[in-house]
Every structure is written in C-alpha cells, then in structure tokens.
Short mmCIF file of C-alpha atoms in Angstrom, two decimals:
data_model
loop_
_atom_site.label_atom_id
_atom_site.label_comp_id
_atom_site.label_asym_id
_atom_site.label_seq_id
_atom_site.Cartn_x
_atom_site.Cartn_y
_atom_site.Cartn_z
CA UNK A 1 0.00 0.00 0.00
CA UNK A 2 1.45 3.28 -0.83
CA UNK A 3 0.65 6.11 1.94
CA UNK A 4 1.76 9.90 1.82
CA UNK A 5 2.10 11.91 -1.26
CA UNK A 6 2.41 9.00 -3.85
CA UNK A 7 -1.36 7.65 -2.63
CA UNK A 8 -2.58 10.69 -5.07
CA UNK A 9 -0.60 10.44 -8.19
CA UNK A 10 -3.00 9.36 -10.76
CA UNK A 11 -6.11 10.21 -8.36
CA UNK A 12 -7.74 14.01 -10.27
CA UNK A 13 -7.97 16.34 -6.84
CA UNK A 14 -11.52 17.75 -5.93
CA UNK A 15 -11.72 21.18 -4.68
CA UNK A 16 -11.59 20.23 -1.11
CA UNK A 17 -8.13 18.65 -2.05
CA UNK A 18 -6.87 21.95 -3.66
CA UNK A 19 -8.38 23.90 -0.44
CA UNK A 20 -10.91 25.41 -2.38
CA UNK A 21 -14.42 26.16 -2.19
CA UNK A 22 -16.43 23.68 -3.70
CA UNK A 23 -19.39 24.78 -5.75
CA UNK A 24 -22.85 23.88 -4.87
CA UNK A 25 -25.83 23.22 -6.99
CA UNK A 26 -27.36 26.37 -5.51
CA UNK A 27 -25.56 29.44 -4.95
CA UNK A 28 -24.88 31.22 -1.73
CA UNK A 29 -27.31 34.18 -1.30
CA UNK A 30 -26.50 37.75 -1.53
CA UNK A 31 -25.10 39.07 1.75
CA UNK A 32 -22.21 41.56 2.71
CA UNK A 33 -18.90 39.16 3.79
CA UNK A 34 -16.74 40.60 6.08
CA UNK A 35 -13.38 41.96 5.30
CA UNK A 36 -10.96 39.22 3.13
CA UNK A 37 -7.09 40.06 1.91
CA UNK A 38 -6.69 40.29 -1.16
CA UNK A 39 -4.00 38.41 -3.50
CA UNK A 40 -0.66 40.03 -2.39
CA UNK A 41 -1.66 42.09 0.40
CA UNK A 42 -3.87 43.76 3.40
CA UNK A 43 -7.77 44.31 2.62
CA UNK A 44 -7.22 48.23 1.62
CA UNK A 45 -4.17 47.49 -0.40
CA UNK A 46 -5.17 49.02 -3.57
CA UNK A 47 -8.87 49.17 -3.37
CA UNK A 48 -10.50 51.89 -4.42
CA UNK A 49 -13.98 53.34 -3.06
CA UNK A 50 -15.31 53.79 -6.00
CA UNK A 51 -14.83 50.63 -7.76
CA UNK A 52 -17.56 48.24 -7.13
CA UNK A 53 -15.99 44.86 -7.29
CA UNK A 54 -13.76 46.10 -4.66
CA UNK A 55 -16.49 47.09 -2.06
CA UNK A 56 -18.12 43.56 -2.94
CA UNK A 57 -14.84 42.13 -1.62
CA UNK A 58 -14.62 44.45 1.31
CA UNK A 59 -17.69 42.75 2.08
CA UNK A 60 -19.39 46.44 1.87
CA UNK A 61 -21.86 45.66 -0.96
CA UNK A 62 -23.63 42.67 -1.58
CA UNK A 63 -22.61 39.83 -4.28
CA UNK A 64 -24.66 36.19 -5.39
CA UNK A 65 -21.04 34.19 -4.41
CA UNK A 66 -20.36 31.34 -6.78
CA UNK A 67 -17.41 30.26 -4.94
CA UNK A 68 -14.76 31.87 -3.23
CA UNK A 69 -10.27 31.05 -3.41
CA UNK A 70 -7.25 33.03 -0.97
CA UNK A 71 -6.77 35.19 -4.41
CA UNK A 72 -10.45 35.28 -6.24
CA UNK A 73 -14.43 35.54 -5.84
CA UNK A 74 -16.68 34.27 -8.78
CA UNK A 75 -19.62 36.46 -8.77
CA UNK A 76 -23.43 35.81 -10.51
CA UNK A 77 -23.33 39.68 -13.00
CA UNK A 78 -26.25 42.23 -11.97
CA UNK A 79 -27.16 41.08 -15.48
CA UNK A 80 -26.26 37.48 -16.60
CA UNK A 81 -26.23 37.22 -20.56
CA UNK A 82 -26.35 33.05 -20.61
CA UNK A 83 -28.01 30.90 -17.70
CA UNK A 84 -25.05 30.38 -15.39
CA UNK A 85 -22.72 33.29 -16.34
CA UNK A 86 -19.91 34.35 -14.02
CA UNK A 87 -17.91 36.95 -13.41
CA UNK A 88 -14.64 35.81 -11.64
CA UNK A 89 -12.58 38.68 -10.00
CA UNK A 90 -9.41 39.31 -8.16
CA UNK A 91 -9.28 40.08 -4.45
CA UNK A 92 -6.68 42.86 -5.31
CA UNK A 93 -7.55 46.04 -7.21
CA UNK A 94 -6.25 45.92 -11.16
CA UNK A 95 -7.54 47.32 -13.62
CA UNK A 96 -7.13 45.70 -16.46
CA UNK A 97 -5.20 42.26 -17.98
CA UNK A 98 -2.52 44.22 -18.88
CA UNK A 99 -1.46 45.81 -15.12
CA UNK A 100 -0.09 42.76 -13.32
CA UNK A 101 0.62 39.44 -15.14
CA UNK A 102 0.69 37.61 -12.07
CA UNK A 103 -2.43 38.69 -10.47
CA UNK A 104 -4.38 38.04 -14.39
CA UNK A 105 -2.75 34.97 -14.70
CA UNK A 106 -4.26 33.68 -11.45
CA UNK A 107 -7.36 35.10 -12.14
CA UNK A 108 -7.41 33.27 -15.43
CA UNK A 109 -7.04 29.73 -13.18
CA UNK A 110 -9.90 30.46 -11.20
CA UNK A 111 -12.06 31.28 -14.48
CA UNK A 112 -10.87 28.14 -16.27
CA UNK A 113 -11.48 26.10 -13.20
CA UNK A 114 -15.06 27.75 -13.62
CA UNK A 115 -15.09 26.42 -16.85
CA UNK A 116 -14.31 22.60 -15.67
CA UNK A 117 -17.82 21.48 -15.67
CA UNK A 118 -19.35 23.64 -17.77
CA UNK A 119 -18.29 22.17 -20.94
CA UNK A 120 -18.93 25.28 -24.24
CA UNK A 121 -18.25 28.34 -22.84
CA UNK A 122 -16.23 31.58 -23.17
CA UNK A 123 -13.65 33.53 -20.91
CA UNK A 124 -13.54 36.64 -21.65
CA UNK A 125 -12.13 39.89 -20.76
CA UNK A 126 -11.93 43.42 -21.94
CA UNK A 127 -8.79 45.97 -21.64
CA UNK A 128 -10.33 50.05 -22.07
CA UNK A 129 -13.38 51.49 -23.30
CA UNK A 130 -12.75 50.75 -26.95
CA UNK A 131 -12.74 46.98 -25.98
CA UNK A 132 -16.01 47.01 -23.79
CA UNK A 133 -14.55 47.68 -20.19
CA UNK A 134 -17.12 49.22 -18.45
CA UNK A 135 -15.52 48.15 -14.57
CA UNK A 136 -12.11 48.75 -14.53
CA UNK A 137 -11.10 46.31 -12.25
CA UNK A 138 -9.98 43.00 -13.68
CA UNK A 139 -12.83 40.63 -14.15
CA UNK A 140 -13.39 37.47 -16.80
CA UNK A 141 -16.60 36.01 -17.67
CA UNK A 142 -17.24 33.09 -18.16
CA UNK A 143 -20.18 32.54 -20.08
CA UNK A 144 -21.69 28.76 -20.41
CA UNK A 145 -23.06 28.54 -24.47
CA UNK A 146 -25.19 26.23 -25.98
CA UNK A 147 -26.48 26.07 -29.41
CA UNK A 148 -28.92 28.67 -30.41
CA UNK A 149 -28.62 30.59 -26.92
CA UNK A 150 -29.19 33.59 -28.75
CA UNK A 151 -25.80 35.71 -27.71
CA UNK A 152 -24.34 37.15 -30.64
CA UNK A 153 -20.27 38.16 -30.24
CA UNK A 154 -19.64 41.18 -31.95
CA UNK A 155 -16.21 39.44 -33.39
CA UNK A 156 -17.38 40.16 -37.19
CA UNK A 157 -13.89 41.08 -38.60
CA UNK A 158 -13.57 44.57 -39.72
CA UNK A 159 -14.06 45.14 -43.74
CA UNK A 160 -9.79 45.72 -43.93
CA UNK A 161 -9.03 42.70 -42.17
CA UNK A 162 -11.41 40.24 -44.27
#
C-alpha cells in the first residue's frame, strides 16, 4: 500500500483537495462578507472606493457568491447574458489584464477552473473602453453557451481585415 504523497498520483484532486471552495448546486445568497485580503496584500491594499468589485470584496456591498479562493471571488453579473454566467474577479484592485501578469494569470485559473464542468463556454475579458470595459477592475466572464442561446459576439472582422 502506498501512503503519503504517492497515494494521489493518478487520483484528479476535488476542490476540497486543492483547499478550495467547492461549488454547490445552488448558490450562496446575496449578503455583505466581512473583510478578506486580497492576492498580495492587506484588505485596503489598492482598493478603491469607487470601484464596485472592490467594495463587494470588502464585504461592503452585496454579491450572489459562486465560490470563493485566498486570491479570487466568482460572482453571478447584476445582469447574466447566458443561464449560469460568471464573473470571476481578483481580491486585489487591477484594472485591467494588462497591469499585473501575475495577479491576471491567477485570475485566469480560477475562471478556467469555472469552466471545468461547464463544458462550451467563453472567458472573456476586456482591456479600455474601446474593448467594452465598463468596470475597470480586472474581471473574466465566463459565459456557459449552448447552441442557439441567442448571444451574438460582436467578433465580425472589420471590412480591412477580411
């Protein structure tokens, strides 16, 4: 019998394994969490009052919690586009893909780990106005498809690039 670390190889983790949150079939209601740290650093380190996916973290505005990791939240949207859409966010304020590699990259994992069960979906994520950011803190969506769900992707190339 093998015991210690070699009892998992070729076992796949679950969440619990990974010290995650596991997702259940229903979500957690909408209710202000206390105070968590975000990736990297103290609960005001780079929040900003104004941003609204930072208050949500602060635990001083309410959020539909999907599930929850030391360096992420995945959120239900005010206004879901697909039946099970997610937005999944970091605990630290940045703004965009582009500001810190490390803190998107890890938010990418916790999308894409979103994504596991979901089988078709997208991730997606927006960097400035001209590219649909609307909340400029870093979030990715990930959007569950299914044939004929009626969501149209603007991703028509432009006339010069056909």
């Amino acid at each position: 019998m093998i015991s210690g670390p070699e009892s998992n190889r070729g076992r796949a983790e679950g969440p619990e394994e990974r010290g995650e949150t596991p997702v259940s079939p229903e979500p957690a209601p909408a209710a202000p969490r206390g105070p968590r740290p975000p990736f990297g650093g103290s609960p005001s380190e780079g929040a900003q009052e104004d941003c609204p996916f930072c208050r949500i973290v602060a635990g001083a505005a309410p959020a539909q919690v999907l599930r929850e990791w030391p360096d992420a939240l995945a959120i239900v949207p005010r206004h879901p586009v697909t039946p099970g859409h997610a937005l999944v966010i970091p605990r630290t304020h940045v703004a965009d893909v582009a500001v810190d590699p490390a803190v998107s990259a890890s938010t990418m994992r916790r999308a894409a780990e979103m994504a596991f069960n979901l089988g078709e979906c997208n991730i997606i994520t927006s960097r400035g106005e001209s590219a649909t950011q609307s909340v400029f803190h870093l979030h990715m969506h990930v959007l569950p498809r299914r044939p004929e769900d009626g969501l149209a992707l603007p991703w028509t190339p432009a006339p010069r690039y056909r």
